[in-house]
Every structure is written in structure tokens, then in C-alpha cells.
Short mmCIF file of C-alpha atoms and ligand atoms in Angstrom, two decimals:
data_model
loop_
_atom_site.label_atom_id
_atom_site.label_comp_id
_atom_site.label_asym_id
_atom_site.label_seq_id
_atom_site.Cartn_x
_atom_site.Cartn_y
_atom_site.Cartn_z
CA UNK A 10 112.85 104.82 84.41
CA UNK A 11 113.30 101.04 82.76
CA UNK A 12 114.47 99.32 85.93
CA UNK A 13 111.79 96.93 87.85
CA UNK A 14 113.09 98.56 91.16
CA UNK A 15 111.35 101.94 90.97
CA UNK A 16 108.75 102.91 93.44
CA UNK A 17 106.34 103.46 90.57
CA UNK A 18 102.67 103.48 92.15
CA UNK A 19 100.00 103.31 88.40
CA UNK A 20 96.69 102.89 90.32
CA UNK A 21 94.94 105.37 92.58
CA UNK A 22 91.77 107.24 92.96
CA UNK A 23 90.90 111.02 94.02
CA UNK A 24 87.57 112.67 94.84
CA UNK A 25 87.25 113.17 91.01
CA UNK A 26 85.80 109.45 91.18
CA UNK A 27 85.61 107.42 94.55
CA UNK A 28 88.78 108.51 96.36
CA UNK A 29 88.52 110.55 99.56
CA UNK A 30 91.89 113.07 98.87
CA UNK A 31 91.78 115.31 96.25
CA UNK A 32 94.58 114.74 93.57
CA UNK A 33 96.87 117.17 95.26
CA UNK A 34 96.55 115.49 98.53
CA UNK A 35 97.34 111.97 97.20
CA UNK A 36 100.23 113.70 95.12
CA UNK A 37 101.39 115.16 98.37
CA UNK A 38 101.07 111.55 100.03
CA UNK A 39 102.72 109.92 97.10
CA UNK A 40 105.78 111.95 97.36
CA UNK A 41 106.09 111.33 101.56
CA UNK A 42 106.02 107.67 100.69
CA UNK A 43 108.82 107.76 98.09
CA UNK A 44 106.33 107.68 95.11
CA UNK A 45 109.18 108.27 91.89
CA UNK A 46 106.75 107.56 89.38
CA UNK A 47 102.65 108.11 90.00
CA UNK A 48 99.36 107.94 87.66
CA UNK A 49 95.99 108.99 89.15
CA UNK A 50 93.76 106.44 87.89
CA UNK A 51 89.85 107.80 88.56
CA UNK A 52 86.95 105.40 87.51
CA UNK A 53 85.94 106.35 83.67
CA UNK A 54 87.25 109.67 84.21
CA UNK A 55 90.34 111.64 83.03
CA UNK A 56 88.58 115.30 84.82
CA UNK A 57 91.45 115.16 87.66
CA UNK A 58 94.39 114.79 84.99
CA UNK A 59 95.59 118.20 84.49
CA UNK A 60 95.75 119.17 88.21
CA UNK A 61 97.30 115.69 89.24
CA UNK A 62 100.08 116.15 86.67
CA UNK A 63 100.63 119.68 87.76
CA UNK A 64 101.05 118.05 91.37
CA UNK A 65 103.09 115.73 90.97
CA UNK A 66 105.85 118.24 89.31
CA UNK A 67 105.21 120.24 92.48
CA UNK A 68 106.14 117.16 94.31
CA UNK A 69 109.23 116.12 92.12
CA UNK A 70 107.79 113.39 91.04
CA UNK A 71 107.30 111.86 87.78
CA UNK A 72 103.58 111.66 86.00
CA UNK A 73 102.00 109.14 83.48
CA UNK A 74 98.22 110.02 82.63
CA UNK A 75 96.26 107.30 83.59
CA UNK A 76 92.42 106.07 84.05
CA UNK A 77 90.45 102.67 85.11
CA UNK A 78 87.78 101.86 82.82
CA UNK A 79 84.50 99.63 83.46
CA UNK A 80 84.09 96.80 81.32
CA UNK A 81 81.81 94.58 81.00
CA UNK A 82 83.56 91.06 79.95
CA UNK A 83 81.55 87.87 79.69
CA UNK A 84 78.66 89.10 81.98
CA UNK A 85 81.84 90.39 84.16
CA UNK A 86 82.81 94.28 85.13
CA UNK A 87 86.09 94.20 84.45
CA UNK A 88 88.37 96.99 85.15
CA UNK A 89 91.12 98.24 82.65
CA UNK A 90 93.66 100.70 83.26
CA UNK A 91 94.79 103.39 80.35
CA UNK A 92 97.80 104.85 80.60
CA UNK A 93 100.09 107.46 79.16
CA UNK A 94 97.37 108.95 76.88
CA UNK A 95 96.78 112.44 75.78
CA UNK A 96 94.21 114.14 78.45
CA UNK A 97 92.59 116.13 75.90
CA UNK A 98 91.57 113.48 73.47
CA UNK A 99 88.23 113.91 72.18
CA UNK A 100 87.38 110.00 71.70
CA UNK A 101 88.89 109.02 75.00
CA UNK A 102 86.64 111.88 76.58
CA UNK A 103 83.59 110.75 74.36
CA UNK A 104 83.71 107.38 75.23
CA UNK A 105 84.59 107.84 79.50
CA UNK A 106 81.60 110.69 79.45
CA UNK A 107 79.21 107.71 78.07
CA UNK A 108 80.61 105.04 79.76
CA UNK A 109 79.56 106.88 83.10
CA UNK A 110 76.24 107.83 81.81
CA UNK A 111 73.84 105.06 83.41
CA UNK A 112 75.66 105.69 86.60
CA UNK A 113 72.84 107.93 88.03
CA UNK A 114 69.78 106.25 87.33
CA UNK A 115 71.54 102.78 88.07
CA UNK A 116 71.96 104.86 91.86
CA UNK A 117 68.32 105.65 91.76
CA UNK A 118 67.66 102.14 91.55
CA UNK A 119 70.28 100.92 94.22
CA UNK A 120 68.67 103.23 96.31
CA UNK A 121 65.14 101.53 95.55
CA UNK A 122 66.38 98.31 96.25
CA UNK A 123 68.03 99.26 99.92
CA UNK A 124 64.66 100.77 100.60
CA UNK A 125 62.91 97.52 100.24
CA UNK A 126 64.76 96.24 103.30
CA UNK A 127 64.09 99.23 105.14
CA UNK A 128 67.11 101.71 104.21
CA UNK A 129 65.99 104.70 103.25
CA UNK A 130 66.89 107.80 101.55
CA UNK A 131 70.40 106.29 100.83
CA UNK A 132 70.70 108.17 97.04
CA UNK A 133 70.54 111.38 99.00
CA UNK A 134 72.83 109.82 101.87
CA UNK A 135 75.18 108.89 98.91
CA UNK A 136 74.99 111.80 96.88
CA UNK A 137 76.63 113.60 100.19
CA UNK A 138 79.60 111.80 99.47
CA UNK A 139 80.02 112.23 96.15
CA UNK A 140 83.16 114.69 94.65
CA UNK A 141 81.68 114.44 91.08
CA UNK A 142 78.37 114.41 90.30
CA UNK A 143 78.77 112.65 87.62
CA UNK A 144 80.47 109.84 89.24
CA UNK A 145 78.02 108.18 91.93
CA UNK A 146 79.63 104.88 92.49
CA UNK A 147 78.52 101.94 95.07
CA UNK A 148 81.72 102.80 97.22
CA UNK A 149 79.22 106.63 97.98
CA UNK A 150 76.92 104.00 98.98
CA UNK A 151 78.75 102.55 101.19
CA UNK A 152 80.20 105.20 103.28
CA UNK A 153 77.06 106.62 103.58
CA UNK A 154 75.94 102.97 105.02
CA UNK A 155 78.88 103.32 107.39
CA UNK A 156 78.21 107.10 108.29
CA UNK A 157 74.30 105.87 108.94
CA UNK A 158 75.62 102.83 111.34
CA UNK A 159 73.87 100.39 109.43
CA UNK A 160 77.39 98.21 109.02
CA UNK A 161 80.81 98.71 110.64
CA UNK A 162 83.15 99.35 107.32
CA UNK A 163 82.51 99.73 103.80
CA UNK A 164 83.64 95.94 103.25
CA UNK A 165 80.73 95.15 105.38
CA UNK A 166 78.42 96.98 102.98
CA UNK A 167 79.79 95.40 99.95
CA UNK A 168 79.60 91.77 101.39
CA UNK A 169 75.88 92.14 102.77
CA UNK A 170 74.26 94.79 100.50
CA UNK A 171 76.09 96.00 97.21
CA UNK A 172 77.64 93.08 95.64
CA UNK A 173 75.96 90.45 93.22
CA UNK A 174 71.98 89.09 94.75
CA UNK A 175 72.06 91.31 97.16
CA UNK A 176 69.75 94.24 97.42
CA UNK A 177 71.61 97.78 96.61
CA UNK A 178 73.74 95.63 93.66
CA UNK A 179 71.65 96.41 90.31
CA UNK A 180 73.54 94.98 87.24
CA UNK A 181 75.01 97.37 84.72
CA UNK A 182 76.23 97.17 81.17
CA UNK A 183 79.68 98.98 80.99
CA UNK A 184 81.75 99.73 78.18
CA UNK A 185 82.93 96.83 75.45
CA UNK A 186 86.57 95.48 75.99
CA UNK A 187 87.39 96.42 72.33
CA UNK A 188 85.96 100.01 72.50
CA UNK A 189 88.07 100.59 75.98
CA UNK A 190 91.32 99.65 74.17
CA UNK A 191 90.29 101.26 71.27
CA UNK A 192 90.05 104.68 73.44
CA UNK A 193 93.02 104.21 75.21
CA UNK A 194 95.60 103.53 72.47
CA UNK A 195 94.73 105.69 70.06
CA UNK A 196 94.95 108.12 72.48
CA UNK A 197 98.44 107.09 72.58
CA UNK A 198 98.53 105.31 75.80
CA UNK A 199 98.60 101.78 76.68
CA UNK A 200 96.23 99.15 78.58
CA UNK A 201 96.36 97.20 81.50
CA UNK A 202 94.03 94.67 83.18
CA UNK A 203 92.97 95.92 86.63
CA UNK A 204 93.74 93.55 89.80
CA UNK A 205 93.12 90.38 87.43
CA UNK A 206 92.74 88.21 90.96
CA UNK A 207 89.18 89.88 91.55
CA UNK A 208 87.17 88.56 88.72
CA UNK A 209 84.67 85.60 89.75
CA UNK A 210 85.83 84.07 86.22
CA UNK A 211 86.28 80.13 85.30
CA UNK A 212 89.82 79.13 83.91
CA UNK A 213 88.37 79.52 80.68
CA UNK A 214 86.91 83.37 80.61
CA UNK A 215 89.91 84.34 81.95
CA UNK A 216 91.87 82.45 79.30
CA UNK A 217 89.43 85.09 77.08
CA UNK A 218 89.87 88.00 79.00
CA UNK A 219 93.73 87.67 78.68
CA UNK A 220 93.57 86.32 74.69
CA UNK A 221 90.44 88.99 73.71
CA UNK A 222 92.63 91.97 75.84
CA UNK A 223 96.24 90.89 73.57
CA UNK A 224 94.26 91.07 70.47
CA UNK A 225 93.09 94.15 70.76
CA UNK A 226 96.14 95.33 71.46
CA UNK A 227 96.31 95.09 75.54
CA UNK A 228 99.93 95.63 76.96
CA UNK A 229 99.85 95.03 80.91
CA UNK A 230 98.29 93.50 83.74
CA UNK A 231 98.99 94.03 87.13
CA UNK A 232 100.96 91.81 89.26
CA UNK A 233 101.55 94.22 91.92
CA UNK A 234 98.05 95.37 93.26
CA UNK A 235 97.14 96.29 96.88
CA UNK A 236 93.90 94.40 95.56
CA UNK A 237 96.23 90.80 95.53
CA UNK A 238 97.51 88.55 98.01
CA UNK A 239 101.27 87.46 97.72
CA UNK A 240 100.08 84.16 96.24
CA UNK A 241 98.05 86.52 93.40
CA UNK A 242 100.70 88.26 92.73
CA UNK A 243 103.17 85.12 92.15
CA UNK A 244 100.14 83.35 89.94
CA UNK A 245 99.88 86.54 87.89
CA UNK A 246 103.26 86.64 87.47
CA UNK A 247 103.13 83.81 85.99
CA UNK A 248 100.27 84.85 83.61
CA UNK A 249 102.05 88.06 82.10
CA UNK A 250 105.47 85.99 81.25
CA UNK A 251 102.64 83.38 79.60
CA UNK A 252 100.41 85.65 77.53
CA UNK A 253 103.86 88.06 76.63
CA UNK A 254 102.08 91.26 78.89
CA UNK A 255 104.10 93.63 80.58
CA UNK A 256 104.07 93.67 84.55
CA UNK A 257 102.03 96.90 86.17
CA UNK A 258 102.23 97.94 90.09
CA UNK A 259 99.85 100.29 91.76
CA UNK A 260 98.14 100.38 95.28
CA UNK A 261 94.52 101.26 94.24
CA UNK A 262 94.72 103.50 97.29
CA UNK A 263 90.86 105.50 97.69
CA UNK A 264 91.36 106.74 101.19
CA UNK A 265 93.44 106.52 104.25
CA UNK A 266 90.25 105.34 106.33
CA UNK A 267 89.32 102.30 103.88
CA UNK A 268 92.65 101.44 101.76
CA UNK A 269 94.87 98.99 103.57
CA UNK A 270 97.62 99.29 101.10
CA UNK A 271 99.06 102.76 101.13
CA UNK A 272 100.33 105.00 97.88
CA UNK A 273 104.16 103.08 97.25
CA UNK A 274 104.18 100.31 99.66
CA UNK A 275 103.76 97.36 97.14
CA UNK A 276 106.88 95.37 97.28
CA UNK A 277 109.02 95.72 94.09
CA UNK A 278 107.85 94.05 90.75
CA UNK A 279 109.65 90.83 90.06
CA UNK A 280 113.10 91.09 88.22
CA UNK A 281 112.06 89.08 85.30
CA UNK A 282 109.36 90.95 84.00
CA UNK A 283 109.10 94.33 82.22
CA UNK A 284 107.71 97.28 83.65
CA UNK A 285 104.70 98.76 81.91
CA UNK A 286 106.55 102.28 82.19
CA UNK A 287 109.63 100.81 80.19
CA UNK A 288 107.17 100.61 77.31
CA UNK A 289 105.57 104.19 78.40
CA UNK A 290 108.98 105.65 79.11
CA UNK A 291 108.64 108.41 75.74
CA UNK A 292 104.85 109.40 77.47
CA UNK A 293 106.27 109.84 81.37
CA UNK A 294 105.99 113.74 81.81
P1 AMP B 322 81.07 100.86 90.95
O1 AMP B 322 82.00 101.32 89.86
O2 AMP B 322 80.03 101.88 91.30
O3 AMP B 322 80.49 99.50 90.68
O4 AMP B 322 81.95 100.72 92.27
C1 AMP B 322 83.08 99.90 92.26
C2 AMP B 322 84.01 100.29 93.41
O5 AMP B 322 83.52 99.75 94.62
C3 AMP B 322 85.40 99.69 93.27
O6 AMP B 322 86.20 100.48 92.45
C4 AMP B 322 85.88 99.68 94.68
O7 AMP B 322 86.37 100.96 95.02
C5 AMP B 322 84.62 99.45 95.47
N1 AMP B 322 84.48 98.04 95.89
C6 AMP B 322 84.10 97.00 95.14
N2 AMP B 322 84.04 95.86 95.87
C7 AMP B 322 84.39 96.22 97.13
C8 AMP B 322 84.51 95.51 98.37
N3 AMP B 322 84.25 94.20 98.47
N4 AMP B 322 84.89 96.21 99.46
C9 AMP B 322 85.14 97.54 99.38
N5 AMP B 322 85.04 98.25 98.25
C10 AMP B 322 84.67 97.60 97.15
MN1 MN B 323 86.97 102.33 93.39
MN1 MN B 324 89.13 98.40 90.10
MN1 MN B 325 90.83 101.12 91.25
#
């Protein structure tokens, strides 16, 4: 499990958060792709864990726990992934089951703004899409947009409606950096930063992000994303040999209609970095 040239695939979502397979399905997908080493990584939820572990054996394949936490960094969400912690910890639950709290009445309020330019009942619209109840995300949002006809696909949504000044996007406060790593590793699993390439963040807050993440004892980023060009990835590259991180690879697959990057179709990480799961190799079930 140490060598850079496994098809390890550490970043996925189910129906337990905004996927569209359940965590069987993707398991199932996983394996027919040549998956050796998954993690189903649902939005500040771990409620998925125990059946997507139990899948993957079924599959043959090998299973780290895993999660991707919002954070908000700077006046940034950022996202961090947990890995290769214990399911059943009661501080890791504690904190996820809080951190998802304002989720429905920050939907209530997405839904009031897309009413103001004449969308209506799109809580209801969303809440049709949702797998857990207790995790209504903008991406429900937007496939109910797309189911409605009011845009073509759910990037479409995002670009004119959800994201930043537009009116469904209503700003949140997520969880703290420190308190996220703080759940993770003593847990006993280890913490990446999510698709580092999609933060709107000056040199300098990302300079933070990296140096704040290290010092509170961050392990990973990922260089491999489905969420990064080939140029990102190269750049990042760069940045975990800088800041000493280890190198992570997942797809961030949520569905076969919406994800263009499939479960295990990343190319390989780069030789000269190590492998998150060489540090995680003791917690790989
Ligand atoms: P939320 O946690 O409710 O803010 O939703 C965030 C999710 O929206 C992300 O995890 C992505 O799945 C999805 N998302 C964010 N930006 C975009 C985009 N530009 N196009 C498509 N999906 C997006
Ligand atoms: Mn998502
Ligand atoms: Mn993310
Ligand atoms: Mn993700």
C-alpha cells in the first residue's frame, strides 16, 4: 500500500450527503474501475461509513474512513478531508452533527432569495432531492433548478444563482480550521486540504491556509483532484514538497450525470511525493 502507483481514489460522495449513488453503488463502481484503495468522503458526515466499509470488502477492495469538512478560513469555505478515523468517535460525531446544523434554515433562506427573482418553491423542489435530511446542500438546489428547466446543468446554476452575490448563495459560518483538525486526529485519522485550486484566496491566505493547516497538525493536500486542471495539479505539487504535506488523490465523483472525472481515473500521483495512505497504512481496513 506505500507505492505512489496505486489506484487509490480518497474523495467521493454518496446520497448520505450530495452524491447521487448510494455507498454500495459507488463501491460497486469503484471496484469496475480498478479502485484498490477507496474512502467515501460525505460533506460533514461520517452516517454512510459503516455500510461503505462493509462494501468495499464485498468488492475486494481496500477501505480508509474518510469525511470532507466545511471550513470557514479567512471569510473562505474551505473544505478538509479526514481520514482513517474511528467512525464511532463521539467528538468527531459531535462536532460533524453541529457543523451541519445551520444547513436547514440557511436552505430556507436560499429558497427566499430565488423567490425574489421569481423561483419559487425551490426548498420543497430541493428537499426532493435530498438522501439525508439533515444534509440539504446547494448542489439539491441545483438539480432541482435543472429538473425545473430553469438552467441546462447544475454548473449553470452555480455560476448564475448559488455562488457568491448571487441570489440563492446566503453566506454561512462553518466550522473553525483548528476545531476540524482537532476532530479528525484525535479521532486517529489524518487531514487533508480539499482541491486547494478552488479557493478565491490571494498568495497570502493561502500561504495561511497551508501554514495555519501544518500547525495544527494538517498532513495532506490533494494534488490529484478531478476538481484540478493538469497545471493545478503540477503547482500543487509543488506546494506539498514546499510546506513538507503528503500528496492525496481522489475524484470527488457525486454522480455519473454531473461528475466529469469518474471513481479511479486520476492519473497516478507523482513519484516524488508520499502518498497520504503510506502515512495511514496501520488505519487501511
Ligand atoms: P454546500 O456545502 O451546500 O455549500 O454545497 C457545496 C457543494 O456544491 C460542493 O461540494 C459541490 O458539490 C457543489 N458545487 C460547488 N460549486 C459548484 C459548481 N461551480 N458547479 C457544480 N457544483 C458545485
Ligand atoms: Mn459536494
Ligand atoms: Mn469540496
Ligand atoms: Mn467533495
Amino acid at each position: 500500500m506505500s507505492h505512489a502507483i496505486l489506484n487509490a481514489d480518497l474523495h467521493c460522495h454518496s446520497t448520505v450527503s450530495d452524491g447521487t449513488l448510494s455507498p454500495e453503488e459507488l463501491a460497486a463502481r469503484a471496484a469496475a474501475n480498478g479502485v484498490q484503495l477507496w474512502a467515501l468522503t460525505d460533506h460533514d458526515e461520517i452516517g454512510g461509513q459503516h455500510r461503505a466499509a462493509a462494501a468495499a470488502a464485498a468488492q475486494g477492495m481496500r477501505y480508509l474512513t474518510g469525511t470532507e469538512i466545511s471550513v470557514t478560513f479567512a471569510g473562505h469555505t474551505v473544505h478538509i478531508v479526514g481520514l482513517g478515523f474511528d467512525p464511532d468517535d463521539q467528538q468527531l460525531v459531535q462536532g460533524l452533527r453541529q457543523t451541519r446544523g445551520g444547513r436547514a434554515q440557511r436552505a430556507l433562506e436560499m429558497s427566499d432569495g430565488l423567490a425574489q427573482v421569481g423561483i419559487r418553491g425551490a426548498y420543497e423542489g430541493a428537499l426532493q432531492f435530498v438522501g439525508n435530511p439533515d444534509l440539504i446542500s446547494r448542489t439539491h438546489f441545483a438539480r432541482f433548478l435543472v429538473e425545473s428547466g430553469v438552467c441546462r446543468d447544475t454548473h449553470e446554476v452555480f455560476r448564475k444563482y448559488l455562488t457568491e452575490g448571487k441570489p440563492g448563495f446566503v453566506p454561512h459560518r462553518w466550522a473553525n480550521l483548528r476545531d476540524a483538525l482537532s476532530w479528525i486526529t484525535q479521532a486517529g485519522g489524518m487531514a487533508v486540504i480539499a482541491h486547494p485550486a478552488r479557493y478565491a484566496f490571494t498568495a497570502n491566505e493561502e500561504f495561511a491556509l497551508f501554514s495555519e493547516f501544518k500547525a495544527h497538525g494538517g498532513v495532506g493536500v490533494e494534488v490529484m483532484t478531478g476538481s484540478h486542471s493538469s497545471a493545478e495539479c503540477v503547482q500543487y505539487a509543488a506546494m506539498a514538497h514546499e510546506f513538507g504535506l503528503a500528496a492525496s488523490r481522489g475524484s470527488d465523483f457525486h454522480s455519473p450525470q454531473e461528475s466529469h472525472t469518474d471513481l479511479g481515473t486520476l492519473p497516478y500521483l507523482p513519484g516524488e511525493l508520499t502518498p497520504v495512505w503510506e502515512l495511514l497504512a496501520d488505519r487501511i481496513q
